[in-house]
XYZ file of N, CA and C in Angstrom:
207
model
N 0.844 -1.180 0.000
C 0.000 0.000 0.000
C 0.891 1.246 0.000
N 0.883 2.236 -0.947
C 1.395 3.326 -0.767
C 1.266 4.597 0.362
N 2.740 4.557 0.853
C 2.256 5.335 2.060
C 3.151 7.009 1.586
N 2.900 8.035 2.014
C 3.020 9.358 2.057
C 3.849 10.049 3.217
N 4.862 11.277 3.173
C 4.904 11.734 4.395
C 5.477 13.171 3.547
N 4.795 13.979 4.583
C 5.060 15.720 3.742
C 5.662 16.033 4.465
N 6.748 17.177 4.332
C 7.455 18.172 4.853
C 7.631 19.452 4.171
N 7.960 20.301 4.993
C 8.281 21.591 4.826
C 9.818 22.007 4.901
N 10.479 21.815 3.539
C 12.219 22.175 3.209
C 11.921 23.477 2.848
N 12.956 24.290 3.079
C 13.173 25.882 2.745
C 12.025 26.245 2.204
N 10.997 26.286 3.246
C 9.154 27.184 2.849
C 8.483 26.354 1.718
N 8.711 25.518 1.203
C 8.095 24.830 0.504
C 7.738 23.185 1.025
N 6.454 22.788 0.572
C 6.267 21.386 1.067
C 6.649 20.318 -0.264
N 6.780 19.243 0.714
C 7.895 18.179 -0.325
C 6.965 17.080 -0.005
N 6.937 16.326 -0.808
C 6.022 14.736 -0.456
C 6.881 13.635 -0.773
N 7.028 12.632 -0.058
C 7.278 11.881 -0.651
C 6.628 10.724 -0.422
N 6.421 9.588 -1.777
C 5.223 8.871 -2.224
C 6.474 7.533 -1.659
N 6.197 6.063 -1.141
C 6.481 4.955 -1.234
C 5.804 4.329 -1.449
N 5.974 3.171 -2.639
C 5.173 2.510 -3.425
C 5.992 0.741 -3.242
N 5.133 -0.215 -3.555
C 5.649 -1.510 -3.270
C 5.773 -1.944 -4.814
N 6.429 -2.568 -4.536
C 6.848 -2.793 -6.451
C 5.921 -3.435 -7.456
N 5.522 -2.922 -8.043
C 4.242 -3.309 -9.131
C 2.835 -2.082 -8.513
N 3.257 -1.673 -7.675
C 2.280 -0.935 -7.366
C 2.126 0.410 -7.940
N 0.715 0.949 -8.112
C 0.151 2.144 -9.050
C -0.484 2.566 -8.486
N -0.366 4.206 -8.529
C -1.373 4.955 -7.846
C -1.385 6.232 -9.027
N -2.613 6.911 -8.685
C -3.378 8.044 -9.529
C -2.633 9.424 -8.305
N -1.915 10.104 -8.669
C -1.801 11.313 -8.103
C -2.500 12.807 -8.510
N -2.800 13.532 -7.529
C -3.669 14.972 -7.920
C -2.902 15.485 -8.859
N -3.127 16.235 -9.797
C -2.360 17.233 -10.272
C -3.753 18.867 -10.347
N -4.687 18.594 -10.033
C -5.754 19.752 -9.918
C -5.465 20.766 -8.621
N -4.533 19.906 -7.586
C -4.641 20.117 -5.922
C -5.933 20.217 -5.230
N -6.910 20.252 -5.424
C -8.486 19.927 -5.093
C -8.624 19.109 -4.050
N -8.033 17.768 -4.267
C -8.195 16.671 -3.957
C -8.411 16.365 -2.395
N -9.177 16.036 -1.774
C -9.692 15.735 -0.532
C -8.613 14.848 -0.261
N -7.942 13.851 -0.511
C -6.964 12.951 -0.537
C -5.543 12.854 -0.752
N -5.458 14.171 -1.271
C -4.027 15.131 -1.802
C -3.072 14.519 -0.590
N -2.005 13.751 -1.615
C -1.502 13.656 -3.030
C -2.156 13.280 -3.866
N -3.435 12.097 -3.564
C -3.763 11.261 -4.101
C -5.244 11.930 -5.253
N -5.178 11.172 -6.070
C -6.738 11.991 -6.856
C -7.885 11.128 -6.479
N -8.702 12.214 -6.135
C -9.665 11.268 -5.593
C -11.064 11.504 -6.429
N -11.137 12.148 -7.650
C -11.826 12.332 -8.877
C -11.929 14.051 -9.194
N -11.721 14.612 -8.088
C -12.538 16.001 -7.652
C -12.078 17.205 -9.161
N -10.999 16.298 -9.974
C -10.841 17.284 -11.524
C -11.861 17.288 -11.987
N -13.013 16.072 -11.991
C -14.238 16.222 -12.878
C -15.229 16.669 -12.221
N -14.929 17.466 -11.263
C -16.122 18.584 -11.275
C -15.657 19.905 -11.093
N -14.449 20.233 -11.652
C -14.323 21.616 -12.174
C -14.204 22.198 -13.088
N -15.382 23.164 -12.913
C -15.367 23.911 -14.402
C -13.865 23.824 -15.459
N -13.542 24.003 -16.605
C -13.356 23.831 -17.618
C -11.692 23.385 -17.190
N -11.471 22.367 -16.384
C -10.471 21.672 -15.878
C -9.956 20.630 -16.781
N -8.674 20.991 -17.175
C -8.260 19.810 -18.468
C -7.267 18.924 -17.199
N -6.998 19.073 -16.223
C -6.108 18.753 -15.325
C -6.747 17.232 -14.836
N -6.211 15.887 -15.843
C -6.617 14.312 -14.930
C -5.023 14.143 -14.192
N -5.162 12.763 -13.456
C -4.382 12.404 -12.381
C -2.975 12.091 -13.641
N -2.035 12.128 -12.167
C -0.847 11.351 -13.309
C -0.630 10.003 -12.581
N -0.319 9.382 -13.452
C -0.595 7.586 -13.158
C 1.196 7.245 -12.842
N 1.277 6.551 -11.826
C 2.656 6.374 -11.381
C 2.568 4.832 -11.134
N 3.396 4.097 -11.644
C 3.608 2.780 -11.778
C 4.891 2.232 -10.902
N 5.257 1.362 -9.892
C 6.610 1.401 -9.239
C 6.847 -0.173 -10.111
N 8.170 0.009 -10.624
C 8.740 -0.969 -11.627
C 8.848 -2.315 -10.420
N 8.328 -3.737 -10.930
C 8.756 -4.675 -10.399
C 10.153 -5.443 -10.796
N 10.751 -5.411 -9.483
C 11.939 -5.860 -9.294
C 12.513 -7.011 -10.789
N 13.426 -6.744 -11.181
C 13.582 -7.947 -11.871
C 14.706 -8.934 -11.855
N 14.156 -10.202 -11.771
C 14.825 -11.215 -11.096
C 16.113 -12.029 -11.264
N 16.795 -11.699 -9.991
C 18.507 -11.653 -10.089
C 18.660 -10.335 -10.072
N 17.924 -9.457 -10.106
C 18.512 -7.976 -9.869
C 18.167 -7.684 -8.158
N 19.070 -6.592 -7.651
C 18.990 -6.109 -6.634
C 18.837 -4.557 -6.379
N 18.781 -3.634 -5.530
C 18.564 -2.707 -5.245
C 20.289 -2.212 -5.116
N 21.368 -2.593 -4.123
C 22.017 -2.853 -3.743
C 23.202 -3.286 -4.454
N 24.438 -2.640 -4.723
C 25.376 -2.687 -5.694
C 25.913 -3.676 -5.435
C-alpha cells in the first residue's frame, strides 16, 4: 500500500510517495483533492479543468537484480 509523508524544506512542502513494487497509484495534479496527493476524482467537477491524475507505476523488481550494488 502506498504510504506518504510531507514536509516543509526551505518554505516549501515536499512529499514523498512509497510505493511496493508493481504498485500504481493516480496522483492529484488539480490540488483539489480531498486525498491530496492522491486523486480522488474532484478534476471532474471543475469547471473547464483539463487537469486528470498522473498515473505512477513502481517498476517490479527484476529477477537476479537487486537494489544494492
Amino acid at each position: 500500500m502506498a504510504t506518504h509523508h510531507t514536509e516543509e524544506r526551505d518554505g516549501k512542502l515536499r512529499t514523498t510517495i512509497k510505493l511496493e513494487p508493481g504498485e500504481r497509484v493516480a496522483l492529484c495534479r488539480c490540488l483539489q483533492s480531498k486525498n491530496f496527493p492522491f486523486c480522488d476524482g474532484t478534476h471532474k467537477t471543475l469547471p473547464n479543468s483539463k487537469a486528470g491524475p498522473a498515473i505512477i507505476e513502481a517498476l517490479r523488481e527484476a529477477q537476479g537484480e537487486s537494489e544494492e550494488p
